[in-house]
C-alpha positions as semicolon CSV with decimal commas, in nm:
position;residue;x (nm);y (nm);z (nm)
1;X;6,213;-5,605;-16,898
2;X;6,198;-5,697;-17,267
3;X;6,164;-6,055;-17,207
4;X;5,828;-5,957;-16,968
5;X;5,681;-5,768;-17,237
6;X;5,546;-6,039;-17,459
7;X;5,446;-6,251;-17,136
8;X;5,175;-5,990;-17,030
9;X;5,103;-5,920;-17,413
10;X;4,998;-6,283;-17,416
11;X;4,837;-6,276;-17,055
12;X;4,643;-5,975;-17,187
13;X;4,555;-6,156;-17,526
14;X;4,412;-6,467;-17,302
15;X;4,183;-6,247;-17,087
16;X;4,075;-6,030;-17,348
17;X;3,915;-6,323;-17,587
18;X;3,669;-6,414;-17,310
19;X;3,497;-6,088;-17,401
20;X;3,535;-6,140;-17,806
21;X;3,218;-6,376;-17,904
22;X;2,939;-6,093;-17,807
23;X;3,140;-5,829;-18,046
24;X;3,124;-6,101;-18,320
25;X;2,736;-6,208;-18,214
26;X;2,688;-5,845;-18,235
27;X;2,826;-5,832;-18,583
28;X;2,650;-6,137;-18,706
29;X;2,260;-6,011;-18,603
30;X;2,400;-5,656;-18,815
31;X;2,500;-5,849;-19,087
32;X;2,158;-6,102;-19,057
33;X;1,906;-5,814;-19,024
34;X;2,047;-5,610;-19,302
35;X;1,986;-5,926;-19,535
36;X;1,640;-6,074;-19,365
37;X;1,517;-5,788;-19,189
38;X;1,642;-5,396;-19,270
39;X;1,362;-5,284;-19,098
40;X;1,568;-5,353;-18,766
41;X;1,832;-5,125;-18,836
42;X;1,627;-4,835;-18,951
43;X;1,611;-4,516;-18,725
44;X;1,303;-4,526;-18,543
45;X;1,337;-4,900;-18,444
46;X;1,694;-4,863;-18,285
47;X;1,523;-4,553;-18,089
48;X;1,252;-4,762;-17,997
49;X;1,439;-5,073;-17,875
50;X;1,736;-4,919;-17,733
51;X;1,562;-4,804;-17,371
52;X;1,482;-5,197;-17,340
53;X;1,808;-5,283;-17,400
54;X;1,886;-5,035;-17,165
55;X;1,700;-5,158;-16,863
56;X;1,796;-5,537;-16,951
57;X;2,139;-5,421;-16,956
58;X;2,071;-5,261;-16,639
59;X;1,977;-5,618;-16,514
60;X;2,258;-5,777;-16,622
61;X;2,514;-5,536;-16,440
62;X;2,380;-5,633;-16,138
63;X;2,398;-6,024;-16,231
64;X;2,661;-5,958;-16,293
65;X;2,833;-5,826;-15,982
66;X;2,631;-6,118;-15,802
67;X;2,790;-6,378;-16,027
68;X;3,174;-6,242;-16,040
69;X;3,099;-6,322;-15,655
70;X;3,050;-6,674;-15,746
71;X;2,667;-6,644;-15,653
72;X;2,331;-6,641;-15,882
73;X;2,041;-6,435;-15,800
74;X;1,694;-6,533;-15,933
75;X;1,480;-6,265;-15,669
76;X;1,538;-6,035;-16,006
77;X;1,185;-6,097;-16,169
78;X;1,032;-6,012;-15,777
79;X;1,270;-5,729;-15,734
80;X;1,183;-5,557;-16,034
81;X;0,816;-5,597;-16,002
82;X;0,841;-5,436;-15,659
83;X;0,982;-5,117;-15,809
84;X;0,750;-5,105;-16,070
85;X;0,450;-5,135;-15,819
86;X;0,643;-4,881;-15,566
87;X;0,635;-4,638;-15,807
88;X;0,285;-4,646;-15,919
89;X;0,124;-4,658;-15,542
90;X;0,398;-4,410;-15,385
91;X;0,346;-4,205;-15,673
92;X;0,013;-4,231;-15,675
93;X;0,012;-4,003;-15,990
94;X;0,099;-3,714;-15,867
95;X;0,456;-3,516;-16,008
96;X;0,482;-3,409;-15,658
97;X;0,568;-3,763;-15,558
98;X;0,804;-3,885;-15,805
99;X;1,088;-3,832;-15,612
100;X;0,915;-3,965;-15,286
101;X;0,840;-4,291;-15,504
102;X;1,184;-4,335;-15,685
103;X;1,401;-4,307;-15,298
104;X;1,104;-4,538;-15,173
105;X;1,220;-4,842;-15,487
106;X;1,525;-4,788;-15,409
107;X;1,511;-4,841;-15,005
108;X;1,262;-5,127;-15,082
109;X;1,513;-5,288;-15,338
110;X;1,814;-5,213;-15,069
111;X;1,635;-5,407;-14,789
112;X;1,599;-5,712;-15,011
113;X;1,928;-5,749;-15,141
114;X;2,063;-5,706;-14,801
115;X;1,808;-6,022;-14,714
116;X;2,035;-6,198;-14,990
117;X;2,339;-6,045;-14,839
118;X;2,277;-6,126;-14,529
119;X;2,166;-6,502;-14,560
120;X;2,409;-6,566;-14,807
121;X;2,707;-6,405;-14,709
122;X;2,695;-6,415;-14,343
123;X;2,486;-6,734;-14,286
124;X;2,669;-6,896;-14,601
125;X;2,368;-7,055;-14,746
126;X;2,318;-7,132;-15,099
127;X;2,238;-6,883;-15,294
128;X;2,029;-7,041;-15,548
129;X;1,743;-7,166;-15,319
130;X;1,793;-6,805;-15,098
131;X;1,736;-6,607;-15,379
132;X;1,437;-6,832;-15,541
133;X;1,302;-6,797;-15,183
134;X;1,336;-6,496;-15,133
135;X;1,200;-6,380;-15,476
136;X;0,876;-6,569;-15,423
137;X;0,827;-6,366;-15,099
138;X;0,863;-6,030;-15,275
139;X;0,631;-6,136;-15,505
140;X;0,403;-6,243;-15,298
141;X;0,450;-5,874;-15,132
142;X;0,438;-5,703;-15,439
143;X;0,045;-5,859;-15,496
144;X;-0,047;-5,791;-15,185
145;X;0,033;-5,427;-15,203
146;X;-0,055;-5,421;-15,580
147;X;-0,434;-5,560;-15,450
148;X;-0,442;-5,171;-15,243
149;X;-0,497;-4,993;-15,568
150;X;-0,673;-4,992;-15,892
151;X;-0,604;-5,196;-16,151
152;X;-0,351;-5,081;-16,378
153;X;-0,293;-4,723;-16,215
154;X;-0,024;-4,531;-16,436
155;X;0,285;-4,397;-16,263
156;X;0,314;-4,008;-16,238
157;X;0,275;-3,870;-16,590
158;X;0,583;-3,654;-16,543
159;X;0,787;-3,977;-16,506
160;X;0,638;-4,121;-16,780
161;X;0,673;-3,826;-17,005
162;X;1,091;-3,786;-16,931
163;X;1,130;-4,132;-16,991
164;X;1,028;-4,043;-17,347
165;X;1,205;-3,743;-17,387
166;X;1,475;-3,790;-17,629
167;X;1,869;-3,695;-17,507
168;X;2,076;-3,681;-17,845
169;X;1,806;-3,847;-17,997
170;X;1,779;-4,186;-17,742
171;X;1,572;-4,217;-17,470
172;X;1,745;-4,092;-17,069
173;X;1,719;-4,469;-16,983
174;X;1,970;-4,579;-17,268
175;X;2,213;-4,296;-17,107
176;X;2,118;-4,442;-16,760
177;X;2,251;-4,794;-16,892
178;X;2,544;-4,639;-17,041
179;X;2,660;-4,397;-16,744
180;X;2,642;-4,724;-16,465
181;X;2,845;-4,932;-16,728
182;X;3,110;-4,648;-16,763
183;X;3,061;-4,638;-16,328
184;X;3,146;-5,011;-16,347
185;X;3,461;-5,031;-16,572
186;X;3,605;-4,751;-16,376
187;X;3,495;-4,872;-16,047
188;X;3,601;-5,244;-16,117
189;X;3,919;-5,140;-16,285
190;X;4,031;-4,824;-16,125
191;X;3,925;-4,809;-15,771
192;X;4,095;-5,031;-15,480
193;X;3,756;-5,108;-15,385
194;X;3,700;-5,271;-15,666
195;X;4,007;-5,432;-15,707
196;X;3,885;-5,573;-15,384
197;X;3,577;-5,688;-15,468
198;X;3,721;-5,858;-15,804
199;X;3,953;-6,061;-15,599
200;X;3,674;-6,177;-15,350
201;X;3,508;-6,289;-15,661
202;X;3,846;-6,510;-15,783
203;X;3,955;-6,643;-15,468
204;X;3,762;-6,516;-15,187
205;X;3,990;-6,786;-14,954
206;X;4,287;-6,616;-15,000
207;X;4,117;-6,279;-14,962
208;X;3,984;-6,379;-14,668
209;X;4,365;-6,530;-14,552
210;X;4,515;-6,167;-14,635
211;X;4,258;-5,992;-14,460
212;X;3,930;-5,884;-14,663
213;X;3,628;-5,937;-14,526
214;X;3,489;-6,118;-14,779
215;X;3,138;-6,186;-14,582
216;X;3,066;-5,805;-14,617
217;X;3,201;-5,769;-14,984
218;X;2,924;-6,052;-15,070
219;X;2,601;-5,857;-14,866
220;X;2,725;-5,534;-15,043
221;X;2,716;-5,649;-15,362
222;X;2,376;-5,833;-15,323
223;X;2,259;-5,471;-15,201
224;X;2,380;-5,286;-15,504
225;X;2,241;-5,565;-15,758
226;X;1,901;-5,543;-15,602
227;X;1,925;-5,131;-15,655
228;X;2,007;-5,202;-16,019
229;X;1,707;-5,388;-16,058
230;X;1,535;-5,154;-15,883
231;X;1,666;-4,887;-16,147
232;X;1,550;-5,087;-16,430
233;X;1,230;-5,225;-16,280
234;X;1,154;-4,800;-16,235
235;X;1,249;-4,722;-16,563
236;X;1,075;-5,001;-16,709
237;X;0,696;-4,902;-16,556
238;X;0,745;-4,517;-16,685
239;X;0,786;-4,624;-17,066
240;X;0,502;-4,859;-17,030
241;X;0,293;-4,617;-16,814
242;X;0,042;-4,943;-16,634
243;X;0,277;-5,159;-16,536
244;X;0,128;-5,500;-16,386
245;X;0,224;-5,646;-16,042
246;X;0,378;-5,959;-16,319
247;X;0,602;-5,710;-16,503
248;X;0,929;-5,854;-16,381
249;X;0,873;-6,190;-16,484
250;X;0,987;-6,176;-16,834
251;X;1,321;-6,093;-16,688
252;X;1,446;-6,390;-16,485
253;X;1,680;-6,566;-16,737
254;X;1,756;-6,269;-16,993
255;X;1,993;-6,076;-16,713
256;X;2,191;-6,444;-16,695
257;X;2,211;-6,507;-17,046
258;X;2,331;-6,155;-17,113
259;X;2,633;-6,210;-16,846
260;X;2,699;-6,553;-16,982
261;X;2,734;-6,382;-17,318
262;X;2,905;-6,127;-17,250
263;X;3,209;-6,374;-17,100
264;X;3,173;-6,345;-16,761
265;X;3,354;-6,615;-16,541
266;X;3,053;-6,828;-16,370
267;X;3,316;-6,956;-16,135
268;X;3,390;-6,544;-16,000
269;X;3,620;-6,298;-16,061
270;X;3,592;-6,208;-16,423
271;X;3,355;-6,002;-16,614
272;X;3,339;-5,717;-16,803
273;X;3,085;-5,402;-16,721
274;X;3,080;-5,312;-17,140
275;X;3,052;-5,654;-17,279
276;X;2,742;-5,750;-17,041
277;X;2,584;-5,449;-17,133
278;X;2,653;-5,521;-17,533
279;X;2,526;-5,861;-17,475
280;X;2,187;-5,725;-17,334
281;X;2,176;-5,494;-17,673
282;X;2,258;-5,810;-17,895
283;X;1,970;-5,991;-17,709
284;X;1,711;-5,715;-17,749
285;X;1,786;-5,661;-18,117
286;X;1,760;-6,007;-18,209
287;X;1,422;-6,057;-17,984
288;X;1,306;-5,745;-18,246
289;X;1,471;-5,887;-18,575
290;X;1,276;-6,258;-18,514
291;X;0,933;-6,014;-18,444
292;X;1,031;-5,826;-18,727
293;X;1,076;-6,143;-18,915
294;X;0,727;-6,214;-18,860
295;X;0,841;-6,587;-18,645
296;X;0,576;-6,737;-18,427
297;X;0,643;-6,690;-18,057
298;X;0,751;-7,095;-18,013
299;X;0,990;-7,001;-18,263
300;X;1,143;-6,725;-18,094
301;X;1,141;-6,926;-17,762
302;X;1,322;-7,236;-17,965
303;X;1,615;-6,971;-18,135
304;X;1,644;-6,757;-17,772
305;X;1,687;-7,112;-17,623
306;X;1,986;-7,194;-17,885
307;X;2,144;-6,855;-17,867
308;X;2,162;-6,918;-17,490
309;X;2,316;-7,292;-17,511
310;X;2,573;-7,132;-17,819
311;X;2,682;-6,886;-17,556
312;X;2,753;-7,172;-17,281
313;X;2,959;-7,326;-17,554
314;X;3,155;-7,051;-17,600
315;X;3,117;-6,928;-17,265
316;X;3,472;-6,705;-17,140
317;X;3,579;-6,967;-16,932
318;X;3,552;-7,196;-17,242
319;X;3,760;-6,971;-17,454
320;X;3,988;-6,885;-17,232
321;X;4,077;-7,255;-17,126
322;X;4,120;-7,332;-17,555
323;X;4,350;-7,015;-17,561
324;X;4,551;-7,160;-17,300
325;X;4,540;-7,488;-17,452
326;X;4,658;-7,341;-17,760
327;X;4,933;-7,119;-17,628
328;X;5,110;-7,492;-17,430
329;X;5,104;-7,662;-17,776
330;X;5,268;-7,402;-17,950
331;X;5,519;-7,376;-17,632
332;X;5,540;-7,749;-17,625
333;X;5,650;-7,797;-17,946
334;X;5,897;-7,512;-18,005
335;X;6,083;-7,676;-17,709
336;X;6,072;-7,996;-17,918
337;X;6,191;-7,814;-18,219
338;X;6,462;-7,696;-18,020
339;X;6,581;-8,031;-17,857
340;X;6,568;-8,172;-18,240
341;X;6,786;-7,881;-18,330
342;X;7,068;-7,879;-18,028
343;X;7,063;-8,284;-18,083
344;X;7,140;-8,232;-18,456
345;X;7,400;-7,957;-18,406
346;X;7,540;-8,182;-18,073
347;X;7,572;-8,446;-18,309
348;X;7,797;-8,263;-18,552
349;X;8,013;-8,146;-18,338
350;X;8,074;-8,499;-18,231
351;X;8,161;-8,608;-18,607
352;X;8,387;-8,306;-18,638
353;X;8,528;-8,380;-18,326
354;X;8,587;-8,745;-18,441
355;X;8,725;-8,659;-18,742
């Protein structure tokens, strides 16, 4: 048993530094916006930024299920405009319907993640092109049914007014992010289902070989990832009040970049529920330091484009293959160390023995 112990110490060690680089990114925008831009870190703008953090968190949980699949969905942008418009006709401003509108984005958001399911995990097409597809449908949906109403109609005012309230001094949406994270980790981590679902992910032949039905495992998850960005897209349309049949499309390649920063394997499996969600916070804060830093929009687009290609670099599957790397070297040469040192002591027992 003792000589186990520093085996899985190390085994832990190795899967744990995927996850590292958003903590220290994290750390780095503190330390960068308490020297070039305080007003970041003050009160009222951490209030006012953390619900958007929130619902692109919210985004990138359900990336990031799709991904530790081995998949990609891009229908995110459609998806979430879809439950932004659902809410405003459904609702059609009345408090009487917001609970009529919210079970109404989530059914719509269901039935097109199960169209992603279904085409990619039963018909085994690729889910890049599926998902592009299918996004451009729902969008052109969501403008056809946006076209039925006025133009920028608010959702229900009682919607719009909780998503305001304050809950220990943050906005419910920030707790929304926080409780599905918490759901995740103990779902991924705790739950046989889950256990499941993370070995799909790794090596969804052998699951297959032992038994799982990995076909379903990959429509489910496309089902819950489209209710996620249902969630968000909802929550998103009652803090602006008139959302637009367009206000998803900001959000097609934040969700990624927040799993890819937050170590996720791209190649399935891996990922972790709290370090996606803390990569969607370190991507929202920096988007408000460079406003607050007064930088012209091409300049923002130029630094988001480098923090994106910095997190490829040190992507988890990056790290984890240097840590590996690092771990045979050290192995490799204490076993020449040792040879050296038997040969030597070998060879003085030879002289004694001569002697």
């Amino acid at each position: 048993m003792a000589t186990r112990a520093p085996s899985a110490a190390v085994s832990s060690f190795v899967v744990g530094s995927r996850y590292m680089p958003v903590y220290i990114a994290l750390l780095l925008l503190v330390i960068v916006a308490s020297i070039w831009a305080p007003a970041t870190l003050s009160g009222v703008a951490l209030r006012a930024i953390a619900p958007y953090g929130a619902v692109l968190g919210i985004l990138a949980l359900g990336q990031m299920l799709v991904i530790m699949t081995g998949g990609i969905d891009l229908s995110v942008p459609g998806t979430m405009s879809l439950a932004a418009v659902v809410m405003v006709g459904v609702g059609d401003g009345s408090d009487e319907r917001i609970w009529l509108a919210i079970a109404t984005t989530l059914a719509a958001a269901a039935v097109v993640g199960l169209v992603n399911g279904i085409l990619i995990g039963g018909l085994r097409l690729n889910p890049l092109i599926i998902t592009l597809a299918v996004g451009l449908i729902v969008i052109g949906v969501v403008n056809r049914y946006g076209s039925s109403f006025p133009v920028q109609s608010p959702v229900p005012k009682g919607f719009s007014a909780w998503t305001s309230t304050r809950i220990l001094g943050v906005s419910p949406i920030f707790w929304i992010g926080v409780g599905l994270t918490v759901l995740l980790i103990v779902g991924i981590r705790y739950t046989t289902v889950g256990r499941r679902f993370q070995a799909v992910g790794a090596n969804p032949v052998a699951s297959h070989v032992v038994g799982v039905r990995v076909n379903v495992h990959q429509i489910l998850v496309f089902v819950v990832a489209a209710i996620c960005y249902a969630i968000a897209g909802a929550a998103l349309a009652g803090l602006i009040r008139t959302p637009g049949v367009a206000v998803g499309s900001q959000y097609l390649l934040g969700p990624i970049a927040a799993v890819v920063i937050g170590g996720a394997s791209l190649t399935g499996g891996l990922a972790s529920p709290l370090s996606t969600f803390a990569a969607a916070i370190f991507l929202t804060g920096l988007n408000q330091m460079l406003r607050t830093m007064g930088l012209p929009t091409s300049l923002q687009f130029v630094v988001f484009g480098l923090v994106i290609i910095g997190g490829m670099l040190v992507s988890g599957d990056r790290i984890v293959r240097g840590v590996e790397q690092l771990f045979r070297e050290r192995r490799r040469s204490d076993r020449s160390q040792g040879a050296v040192l038997s040969g030597s002591a070998g060879g003085r027992a030879w002289k004694e023995e001569g002697m």
